[in-house]
Coordinates of C-alpha atoms in Angstrom, one line a residue:
X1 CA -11.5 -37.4 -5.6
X2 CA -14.7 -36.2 -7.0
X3 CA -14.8 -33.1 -3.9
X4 CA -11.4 -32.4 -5.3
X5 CA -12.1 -31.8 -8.9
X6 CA -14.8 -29.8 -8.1
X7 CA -12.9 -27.4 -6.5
X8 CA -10.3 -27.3 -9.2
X9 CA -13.0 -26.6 -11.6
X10 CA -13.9 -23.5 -9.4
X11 CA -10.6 -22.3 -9.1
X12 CA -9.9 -22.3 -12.4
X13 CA -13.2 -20.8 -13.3
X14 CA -12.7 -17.8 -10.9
X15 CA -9.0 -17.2 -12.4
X16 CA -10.1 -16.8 -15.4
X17 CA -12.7 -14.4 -14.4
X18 CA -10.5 -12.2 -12.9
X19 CA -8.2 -12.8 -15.9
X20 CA -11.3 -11.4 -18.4
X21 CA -12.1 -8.4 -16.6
X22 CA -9.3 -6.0 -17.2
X23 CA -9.2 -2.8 -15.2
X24 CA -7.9 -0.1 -17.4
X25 CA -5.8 2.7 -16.0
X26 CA -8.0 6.3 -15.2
X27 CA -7.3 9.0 -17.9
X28 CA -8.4 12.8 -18.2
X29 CA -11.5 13.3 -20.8
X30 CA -10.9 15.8 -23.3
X31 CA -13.5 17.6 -21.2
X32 CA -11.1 17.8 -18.1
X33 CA -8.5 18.8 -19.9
X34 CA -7.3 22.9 -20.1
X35 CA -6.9 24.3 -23.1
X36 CA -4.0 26.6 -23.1
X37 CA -3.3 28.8 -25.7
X38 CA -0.6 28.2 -28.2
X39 CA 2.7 30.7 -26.7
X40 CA 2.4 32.9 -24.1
X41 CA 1.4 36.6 -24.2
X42 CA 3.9 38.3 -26.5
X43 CA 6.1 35.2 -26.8
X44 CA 7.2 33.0 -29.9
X45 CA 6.3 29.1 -30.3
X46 CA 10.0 28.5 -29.4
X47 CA 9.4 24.9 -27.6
X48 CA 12.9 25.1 -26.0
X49 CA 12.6 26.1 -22.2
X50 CA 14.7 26.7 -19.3
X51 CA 12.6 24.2 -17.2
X52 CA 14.4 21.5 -19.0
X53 CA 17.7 23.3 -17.2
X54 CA 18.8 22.2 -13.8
X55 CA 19.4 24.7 -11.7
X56 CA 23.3 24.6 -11.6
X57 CA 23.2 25.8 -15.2
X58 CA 20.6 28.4 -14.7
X59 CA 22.5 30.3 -11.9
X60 CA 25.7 31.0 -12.7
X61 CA 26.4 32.0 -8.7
X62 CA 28.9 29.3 -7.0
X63 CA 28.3 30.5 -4.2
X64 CA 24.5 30.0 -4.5
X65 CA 25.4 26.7 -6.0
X66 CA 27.2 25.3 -2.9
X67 CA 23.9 27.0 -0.8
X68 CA 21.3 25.1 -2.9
X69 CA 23.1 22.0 -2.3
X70 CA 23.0 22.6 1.1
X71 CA 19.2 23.3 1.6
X72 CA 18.5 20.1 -0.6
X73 CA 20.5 18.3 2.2
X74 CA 19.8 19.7 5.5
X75 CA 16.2 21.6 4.8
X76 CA 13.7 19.9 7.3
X77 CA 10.5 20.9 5.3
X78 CA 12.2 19.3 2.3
X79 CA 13.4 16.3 4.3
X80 CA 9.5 15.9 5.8
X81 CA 8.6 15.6 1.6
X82 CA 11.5 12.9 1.7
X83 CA 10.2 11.1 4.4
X84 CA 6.2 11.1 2.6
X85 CA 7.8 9.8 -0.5
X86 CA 9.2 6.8 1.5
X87 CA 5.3 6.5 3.2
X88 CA 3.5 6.5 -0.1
X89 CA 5.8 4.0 -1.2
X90 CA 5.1 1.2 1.5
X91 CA 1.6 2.2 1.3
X92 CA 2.1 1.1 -2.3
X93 CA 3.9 -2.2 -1.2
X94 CA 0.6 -2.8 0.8
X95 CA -1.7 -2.7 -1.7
X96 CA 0.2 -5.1 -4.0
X97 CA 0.2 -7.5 -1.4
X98 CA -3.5 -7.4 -1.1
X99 CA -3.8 -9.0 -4.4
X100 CA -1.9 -12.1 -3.1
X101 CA -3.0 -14.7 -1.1
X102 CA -2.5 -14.2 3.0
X103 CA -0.4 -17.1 3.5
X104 CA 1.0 -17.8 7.0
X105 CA 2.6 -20.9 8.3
X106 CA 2.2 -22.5 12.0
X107 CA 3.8 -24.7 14.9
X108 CA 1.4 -25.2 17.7
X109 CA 2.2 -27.6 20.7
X110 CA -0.8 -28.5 23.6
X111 CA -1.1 -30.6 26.5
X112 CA -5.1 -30.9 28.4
X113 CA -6.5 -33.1 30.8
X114 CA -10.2 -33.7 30.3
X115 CA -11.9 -34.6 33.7
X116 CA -13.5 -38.3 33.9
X117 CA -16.6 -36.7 34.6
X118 CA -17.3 -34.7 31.5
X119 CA -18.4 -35.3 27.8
X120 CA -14.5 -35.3 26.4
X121 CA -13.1 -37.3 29.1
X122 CA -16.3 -40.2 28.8
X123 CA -16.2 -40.2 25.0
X124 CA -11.9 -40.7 25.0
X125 CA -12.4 -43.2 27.4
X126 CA -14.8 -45.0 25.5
X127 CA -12.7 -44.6 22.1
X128 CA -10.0 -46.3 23.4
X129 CA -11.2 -49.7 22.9
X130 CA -9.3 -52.9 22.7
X131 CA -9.9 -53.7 19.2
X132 CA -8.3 -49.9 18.4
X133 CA -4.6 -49.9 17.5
X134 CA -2.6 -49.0 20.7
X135 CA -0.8 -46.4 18.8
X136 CA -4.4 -44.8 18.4
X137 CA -5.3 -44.9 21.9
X138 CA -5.9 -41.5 23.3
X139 CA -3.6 -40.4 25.3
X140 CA -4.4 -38.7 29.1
X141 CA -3.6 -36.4 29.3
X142 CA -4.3 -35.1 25.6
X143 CA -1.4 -34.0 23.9
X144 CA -1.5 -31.6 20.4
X145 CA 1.3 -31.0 18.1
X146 CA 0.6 -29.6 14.6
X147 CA 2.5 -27.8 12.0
X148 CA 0.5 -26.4 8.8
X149 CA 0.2 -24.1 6.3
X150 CA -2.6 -21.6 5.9
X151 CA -3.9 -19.2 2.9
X152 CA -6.6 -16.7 2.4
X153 CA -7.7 -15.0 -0.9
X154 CA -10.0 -12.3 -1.9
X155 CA -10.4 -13.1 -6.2
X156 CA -10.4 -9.8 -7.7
X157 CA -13.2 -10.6 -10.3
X158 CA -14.7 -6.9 -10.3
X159 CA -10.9 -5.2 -9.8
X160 CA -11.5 -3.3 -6.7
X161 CA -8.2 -4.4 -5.5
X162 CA -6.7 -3.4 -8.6
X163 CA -8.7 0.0 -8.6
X164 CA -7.2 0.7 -4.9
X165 CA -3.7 -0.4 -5.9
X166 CA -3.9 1.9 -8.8
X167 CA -5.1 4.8 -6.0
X168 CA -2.1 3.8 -3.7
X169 CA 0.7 4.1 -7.2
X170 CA -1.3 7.1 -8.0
X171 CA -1.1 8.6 -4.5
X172 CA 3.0 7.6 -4.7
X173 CA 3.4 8.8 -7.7
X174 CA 1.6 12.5 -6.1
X175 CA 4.1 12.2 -3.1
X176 CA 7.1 12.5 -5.7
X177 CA 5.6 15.7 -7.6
X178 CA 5.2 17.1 -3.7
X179 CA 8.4 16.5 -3.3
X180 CA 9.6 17.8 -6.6
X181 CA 7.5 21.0 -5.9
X182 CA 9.0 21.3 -2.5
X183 CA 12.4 21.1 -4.3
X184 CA 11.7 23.8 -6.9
X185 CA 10.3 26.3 -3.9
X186 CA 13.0 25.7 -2.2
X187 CA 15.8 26.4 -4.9
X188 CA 13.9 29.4 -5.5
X189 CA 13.5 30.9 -1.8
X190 CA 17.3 30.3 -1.4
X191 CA 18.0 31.7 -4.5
X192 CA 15.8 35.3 -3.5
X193 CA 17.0 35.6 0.0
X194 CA 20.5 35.4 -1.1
X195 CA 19.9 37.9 -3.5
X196 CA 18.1 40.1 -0.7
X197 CA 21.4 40.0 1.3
X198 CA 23.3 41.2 -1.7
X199 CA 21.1 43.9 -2.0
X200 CA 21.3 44.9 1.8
X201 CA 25.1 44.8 1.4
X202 CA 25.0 47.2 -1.0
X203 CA 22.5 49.5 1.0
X204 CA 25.6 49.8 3.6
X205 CA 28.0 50.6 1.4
X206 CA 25.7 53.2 -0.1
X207 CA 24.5 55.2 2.8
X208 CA 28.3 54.5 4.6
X209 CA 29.0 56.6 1.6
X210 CA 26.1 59.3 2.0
X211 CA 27.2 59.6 6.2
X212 CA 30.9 60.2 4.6
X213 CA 29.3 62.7 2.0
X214 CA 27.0 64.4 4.7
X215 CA 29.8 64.4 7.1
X216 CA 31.8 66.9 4.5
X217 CA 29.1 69.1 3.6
X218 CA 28.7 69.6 7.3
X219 CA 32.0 70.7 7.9
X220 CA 32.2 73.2 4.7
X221 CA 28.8 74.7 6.2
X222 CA 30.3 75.0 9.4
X223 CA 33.5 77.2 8.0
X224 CA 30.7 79.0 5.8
X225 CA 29.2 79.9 8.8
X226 CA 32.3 81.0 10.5
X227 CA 32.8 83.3 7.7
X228 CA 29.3 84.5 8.2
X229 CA 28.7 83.3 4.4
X230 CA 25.2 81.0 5.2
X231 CA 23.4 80.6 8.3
X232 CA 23.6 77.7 11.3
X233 CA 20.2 76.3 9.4
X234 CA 22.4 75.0 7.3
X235 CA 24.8 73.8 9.9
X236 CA 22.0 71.9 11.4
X237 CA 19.9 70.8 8.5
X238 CA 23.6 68.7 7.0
X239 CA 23.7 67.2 10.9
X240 CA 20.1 66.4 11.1
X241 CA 20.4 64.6 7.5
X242 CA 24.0 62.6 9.2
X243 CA 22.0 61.2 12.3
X244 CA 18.9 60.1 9.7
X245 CA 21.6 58.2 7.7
X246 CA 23.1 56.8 10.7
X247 CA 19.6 55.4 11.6
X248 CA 19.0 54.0 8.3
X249 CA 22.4 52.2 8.4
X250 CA 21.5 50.7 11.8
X251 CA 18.4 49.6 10.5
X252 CA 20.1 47.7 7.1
X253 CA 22.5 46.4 9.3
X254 CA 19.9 45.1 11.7
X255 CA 18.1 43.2 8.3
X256 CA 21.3 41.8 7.0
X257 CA 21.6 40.0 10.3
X258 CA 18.0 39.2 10.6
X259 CA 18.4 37.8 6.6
X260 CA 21.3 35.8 7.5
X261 CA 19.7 34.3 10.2
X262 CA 16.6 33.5 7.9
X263 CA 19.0 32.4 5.3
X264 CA 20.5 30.0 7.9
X265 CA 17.4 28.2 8.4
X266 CA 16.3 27.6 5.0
X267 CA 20.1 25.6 4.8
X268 CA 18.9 24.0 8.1
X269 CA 21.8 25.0 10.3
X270 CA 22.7 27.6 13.0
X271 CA 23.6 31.1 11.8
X272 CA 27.0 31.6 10.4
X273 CA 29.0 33.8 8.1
X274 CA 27.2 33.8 4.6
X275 CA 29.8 34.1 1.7
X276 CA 28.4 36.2 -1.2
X277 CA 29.3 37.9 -4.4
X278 CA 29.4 41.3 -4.8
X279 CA 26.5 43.6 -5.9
X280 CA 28.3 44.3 -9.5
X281 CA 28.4 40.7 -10.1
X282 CA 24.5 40.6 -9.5
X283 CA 24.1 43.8 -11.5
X284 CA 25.7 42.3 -14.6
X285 CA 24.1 38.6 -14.0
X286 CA 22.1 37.6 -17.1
X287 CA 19.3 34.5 -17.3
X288 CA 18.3 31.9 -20.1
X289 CA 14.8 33.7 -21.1
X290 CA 13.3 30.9 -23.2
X291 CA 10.0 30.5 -21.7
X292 CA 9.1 27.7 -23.8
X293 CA 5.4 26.8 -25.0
X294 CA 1.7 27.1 -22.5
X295 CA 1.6 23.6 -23.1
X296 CA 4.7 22.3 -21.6
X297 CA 3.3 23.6 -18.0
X298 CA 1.1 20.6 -17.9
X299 CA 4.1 17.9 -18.2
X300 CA 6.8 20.4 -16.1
X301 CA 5.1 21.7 -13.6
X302 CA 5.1 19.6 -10.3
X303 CA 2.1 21.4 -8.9
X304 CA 0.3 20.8 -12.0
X305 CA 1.3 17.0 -11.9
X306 CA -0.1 17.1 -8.4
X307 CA -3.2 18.3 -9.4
X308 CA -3.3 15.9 -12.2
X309 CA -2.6 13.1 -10.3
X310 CA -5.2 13.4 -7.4
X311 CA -8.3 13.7 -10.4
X312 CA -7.0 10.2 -11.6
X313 CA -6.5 8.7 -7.9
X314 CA -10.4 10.3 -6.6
X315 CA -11.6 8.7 -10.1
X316 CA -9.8 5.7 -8.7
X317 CA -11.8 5.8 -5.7
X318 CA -15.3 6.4 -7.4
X319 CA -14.3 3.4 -9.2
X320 CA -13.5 0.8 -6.3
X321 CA -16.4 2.8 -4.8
X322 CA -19.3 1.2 -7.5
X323 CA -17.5 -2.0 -7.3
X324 CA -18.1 -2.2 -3.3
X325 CA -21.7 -3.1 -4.3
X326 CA -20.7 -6.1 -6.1
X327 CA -20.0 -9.5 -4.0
X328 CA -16.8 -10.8 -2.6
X329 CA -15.5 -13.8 -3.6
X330 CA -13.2 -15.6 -0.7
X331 CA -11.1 -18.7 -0.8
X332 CA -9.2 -20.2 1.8
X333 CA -7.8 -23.4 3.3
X334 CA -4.5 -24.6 5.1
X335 CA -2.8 -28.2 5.6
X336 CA -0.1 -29.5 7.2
X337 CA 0.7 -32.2 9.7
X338 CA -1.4 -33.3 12.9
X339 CA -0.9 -36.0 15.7
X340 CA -1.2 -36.6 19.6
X341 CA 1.9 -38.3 19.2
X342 CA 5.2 -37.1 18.1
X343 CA 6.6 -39.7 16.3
X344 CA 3.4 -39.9 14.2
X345 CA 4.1 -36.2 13.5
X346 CA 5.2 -36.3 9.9
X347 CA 3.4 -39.9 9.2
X348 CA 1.5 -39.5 5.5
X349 CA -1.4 -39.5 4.8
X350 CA -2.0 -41.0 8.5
X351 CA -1.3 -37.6 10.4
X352 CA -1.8 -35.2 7.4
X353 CA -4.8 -32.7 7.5
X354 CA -6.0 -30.0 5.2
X355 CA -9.1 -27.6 4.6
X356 CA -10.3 -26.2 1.6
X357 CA -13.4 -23.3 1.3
X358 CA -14.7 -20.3 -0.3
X359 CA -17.4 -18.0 0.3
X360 CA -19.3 -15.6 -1.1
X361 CA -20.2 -12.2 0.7
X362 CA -22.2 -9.0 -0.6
X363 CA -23.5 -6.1 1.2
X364 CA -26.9 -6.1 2.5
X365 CA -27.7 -3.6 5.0
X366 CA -24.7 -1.9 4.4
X367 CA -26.3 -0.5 1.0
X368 CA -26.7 3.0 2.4
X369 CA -23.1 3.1 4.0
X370 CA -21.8 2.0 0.4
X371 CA -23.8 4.4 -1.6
X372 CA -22.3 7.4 0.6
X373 CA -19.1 6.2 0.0
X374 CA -19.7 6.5 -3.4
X375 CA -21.2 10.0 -3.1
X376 CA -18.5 11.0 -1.3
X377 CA -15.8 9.6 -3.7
X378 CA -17.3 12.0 -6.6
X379 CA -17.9 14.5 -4.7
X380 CA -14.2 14.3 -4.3
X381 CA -13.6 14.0 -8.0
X382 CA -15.6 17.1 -8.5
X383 CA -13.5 18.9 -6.4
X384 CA -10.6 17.5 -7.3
X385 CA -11.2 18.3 -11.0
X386 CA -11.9 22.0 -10.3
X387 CA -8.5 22.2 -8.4
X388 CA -7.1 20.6 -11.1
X389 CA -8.7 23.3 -14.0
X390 CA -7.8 26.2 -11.7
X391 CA -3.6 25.3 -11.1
X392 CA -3.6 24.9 -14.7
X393 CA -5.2 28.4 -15.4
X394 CA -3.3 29.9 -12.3
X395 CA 0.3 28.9 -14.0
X396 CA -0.5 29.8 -17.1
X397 CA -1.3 33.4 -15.4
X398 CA 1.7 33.3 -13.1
X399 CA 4.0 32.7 -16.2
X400 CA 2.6 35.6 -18.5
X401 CA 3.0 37.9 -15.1
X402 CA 6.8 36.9 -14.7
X403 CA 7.7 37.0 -18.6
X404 CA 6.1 40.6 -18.7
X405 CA 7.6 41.6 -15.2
X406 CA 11.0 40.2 -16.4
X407 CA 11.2 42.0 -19.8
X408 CA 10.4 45.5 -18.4
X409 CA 12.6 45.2 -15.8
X410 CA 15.5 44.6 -17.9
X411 CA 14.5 48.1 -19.1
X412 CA 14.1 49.6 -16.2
X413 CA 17.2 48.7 -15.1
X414 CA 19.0 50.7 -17.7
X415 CA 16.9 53.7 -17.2
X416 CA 17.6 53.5 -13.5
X417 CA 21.5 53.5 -14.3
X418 CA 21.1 56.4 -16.5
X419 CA 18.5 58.2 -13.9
X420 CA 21.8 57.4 -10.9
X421 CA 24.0 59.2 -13.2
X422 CA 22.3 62.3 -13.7
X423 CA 21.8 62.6 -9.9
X424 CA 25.3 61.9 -9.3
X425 CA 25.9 64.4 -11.5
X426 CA 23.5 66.7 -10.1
X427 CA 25.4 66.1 -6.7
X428 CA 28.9 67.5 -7.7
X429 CA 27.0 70.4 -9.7
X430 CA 25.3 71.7 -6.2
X431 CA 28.4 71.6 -3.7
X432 CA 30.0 73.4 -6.6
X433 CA 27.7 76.2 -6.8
X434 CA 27.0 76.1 -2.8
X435 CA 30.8 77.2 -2.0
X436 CA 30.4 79.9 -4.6
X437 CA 27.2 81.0 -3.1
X438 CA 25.0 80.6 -6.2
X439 CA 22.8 78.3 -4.8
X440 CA 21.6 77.6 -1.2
X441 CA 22.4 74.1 1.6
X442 CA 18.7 73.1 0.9
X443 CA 19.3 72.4 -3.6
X444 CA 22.4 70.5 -2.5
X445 CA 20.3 68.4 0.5
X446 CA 17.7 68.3 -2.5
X447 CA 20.2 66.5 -4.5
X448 CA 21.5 64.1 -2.1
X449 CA 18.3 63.1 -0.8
X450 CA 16.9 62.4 -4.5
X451 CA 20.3 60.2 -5.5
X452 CA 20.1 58.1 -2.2
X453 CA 15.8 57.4 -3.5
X454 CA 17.3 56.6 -7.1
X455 CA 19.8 54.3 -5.5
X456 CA 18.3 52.9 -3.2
X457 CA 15.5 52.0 -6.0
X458 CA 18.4 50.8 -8.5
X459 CA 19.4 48.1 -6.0
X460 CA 16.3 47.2 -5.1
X461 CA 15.7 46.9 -8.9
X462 CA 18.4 44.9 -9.3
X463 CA 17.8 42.7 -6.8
X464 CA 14.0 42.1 -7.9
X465 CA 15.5 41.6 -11.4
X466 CA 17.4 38.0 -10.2
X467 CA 14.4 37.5 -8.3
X468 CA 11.8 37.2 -10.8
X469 CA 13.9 35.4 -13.3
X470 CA 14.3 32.5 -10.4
X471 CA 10.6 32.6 -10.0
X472 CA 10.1 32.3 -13.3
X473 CA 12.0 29.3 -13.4
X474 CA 10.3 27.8 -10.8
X475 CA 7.2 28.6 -12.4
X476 CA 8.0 26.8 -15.7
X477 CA 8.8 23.5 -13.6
X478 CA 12.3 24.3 -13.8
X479 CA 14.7 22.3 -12.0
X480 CA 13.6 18.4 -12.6
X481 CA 16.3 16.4 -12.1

């Protein structure tokens, strides 16, 4: 009885231990932390931002709608980011546990013969003595059955356990802003290349038109030269320029199937007929433009997060790391039921047996292992801190870039449209004066060659235009949903 108190007393005593020393959740020091200016470079301190949009409001494409949906379900790379979510999670689940006690429970059955001749089979022999109880008696051969209950527990008095369950949530929680990042890239890639395509198709229609304009001129050249009016430079200088084209075609053609083939695999499936709008719907497509605040980077962006969250695990692990030099404090014991005979199996207090122990370990010669552990862990943090300072600085650059990039292409755009018009303009004007002989085949190739450079440039400007604005939105965090 006395035994048994004791060991309540130190039970209680080492609960209440690990009760009194709290372990308080890692946080960034103000000397960690980034200071970002207050708005962006030429931008208001408007605190509304299109990160806050999902992405089904922020293109107004249905076509790219039903495509974004698609990637988000079929995308492999995504899927992998899926799948390390789910790891970091059990991973989690693990280190919980390890802050309960082990507790198992057992049914063992034996049967040994001890030979007459040896120390066992003498001293059951000589047990077995008349004034013993038969049902005592020793039984040859020796028969075992026993059913019990067993625990094991590591007290978490210095909260390492609690520092490395923190790590495991912390590492989790980093697996979800992967994922989140891999979902943002991912909107944004789909979003680009289907934009690219748009932007090819309009190349073929464009140069389909040039070969259709080329084609003419050739023939009035040819009945120029008949009449002996211009020379058969001319003839061949407006077929040379139709073969070019031709080749150029081939080549955008070749892309278009090469980017449907690309834009394929980022939906994870096998090539088929991508459904798009029409270049004059991109043209006219307009974006939310509200940028937000610098500071709003830190709590939207999932790389930022990412960042964030490794400093706090790796100052995790310098913690449990200083608390490895402290001892370990072990308690274990089992009980159950034990008996040669079955009948006597559940007999109590006759056949019942128990155990309890604790221990108390701390590392001697393992000092120098330990202490490189610990060297290693903030090393870690070190490196994991100027990771951290840099993605923060990074965005904030990023950001500024696309803001600027977006605002003077939406002027560029209009000068381009204007610039098109002239050369268009310029086009008519020199087959006009060509069949009156005012001026020569070489101002009207002139012409035509610098309205296909401006148009070709318009789509591509176009094109870029959508593009930016969905990396801007991935670059403010958009998309958290």
């Amino acid at each position: 009885m006395k035994k048994n108190d004791t060991l309540k007393k130190y039970i209680a005593c080492v609960a209440l231990g690990a009760l009194l020393v709290g372990c308080k959740a890692p946080t960034l020091s103000q000397t960690e932390k980034v200071v970002l200016p207050e708005t962006f470079s030429g931008q208001t301190g408007d605190t509304v931002t299109v990160a806050s949009m999902s992405w089904k409001s922020f293109f107004p494409d249905t076509y790219l709608i039903a495509y974004i949906d698609t990637a988000l379900v079929n995308n492999h790379s995504f899927r992998q980011a899926l799948e390390q979510v789910s790891l970091s999670r059990e991973q989690l689940r693990m280190r919980k546990g390890a802050l309960l006690p082990e507790v198992a429970i057992g049914v063992s059955a034996g049967v040994q013969r001890f030979g007459d001749y040896t120390m066992d089979g003498v001293g059951n022999s000589t047990t077995n003595t008349p004034d013993l109880a038969s049902d005592k008696h020793i039984p040859d051969p020796y028969r075992n059955f026993n059913l019990g209950m067993t625990f094991q527990w590591e007290a978490d008095i210095w909260g390492k356990l609690t520092r490395k369950k923190q790590v495991a949530a912390l590492r989790w929680m980093q697996s979800v802003e992967a994922k989140q990042l891999m979902q943002t890239v991912l909107v944004s890639e789909v979003a680009a290349q289907y934009y690219h395509l748009i932007g090819l198709d309009k190349k073929c229609v464009i140069l389909e038109e040039e070969i259709q304009k080329t084609e003419k001129s050739y023939q009035l050249s040819n009945e120029l030269m008949k009449e002996g009016e211009v020379s058969s430079l001319s003839v061949n200088q407006f077929l040379s320029r139709g073969m070019k084209l031709k080749e150029m075609l081939l080549d955008v053609r070749q892309q278009v199937r090469e980017a449907e083939h690309a834009f394929a695999l980022l939906l994870g499936k096998l090539p088929f007929e991508v459904k798009r709008a029409s270049f004059e719907d991109l043209s006219a497509s307009t974006f939310p433009v509200s940028s937000g605040i610098p500071a709003q980077l830190i709590q939207n962006r999932p790389d930022i997060r990412t960042a964030e969250l490794e400093l706090l695990a790796t100052k995790a692990d310098v913690s449990a790391a200083r608390k490895a030099f402290f001892p370990s404090v072990v308690i274990g014991g089992g009980g159950g039921f034990n008996a040669f005979d079955l009948s006597k199996w559940f007999l109590s207090p006759a056949s019942l047996v128990y155990d309890l122990a604790a221990g108390i370990t701390a590392p001697i010669f393992k000092q120098n292992e330990v202490r490189a552990l610990l060297k290693q862990s903030k090393a870690r943090q070190r490196t994991a801190l100027l990771e951290y300072q840099y993605t923060v600085l990074k965005s904030y650059q990023e950001v500024t870039d696309l803001i600027v990039s977006a605002e003077q292409m939406k002027v560029r755009k209009q000068l381009k449209s204007e610039e098109s018009a002239v050369h268009h303009r310029s086009i008519e004007h020199a087959k006009e004066l060509f069949k009156t002989g005012f001026v020569s085949y070489l101002d009207v190739l002139s012409a035509d060659e610098r309205y296909l450079d401006c148009e070709l440039e318009r789509i591509d400007l176009n094109v870029s235009y959508c593009q930016v604005h969905s990396l801007l939105f991935r670059s403010l965090g958009g998309g958290r949903f």
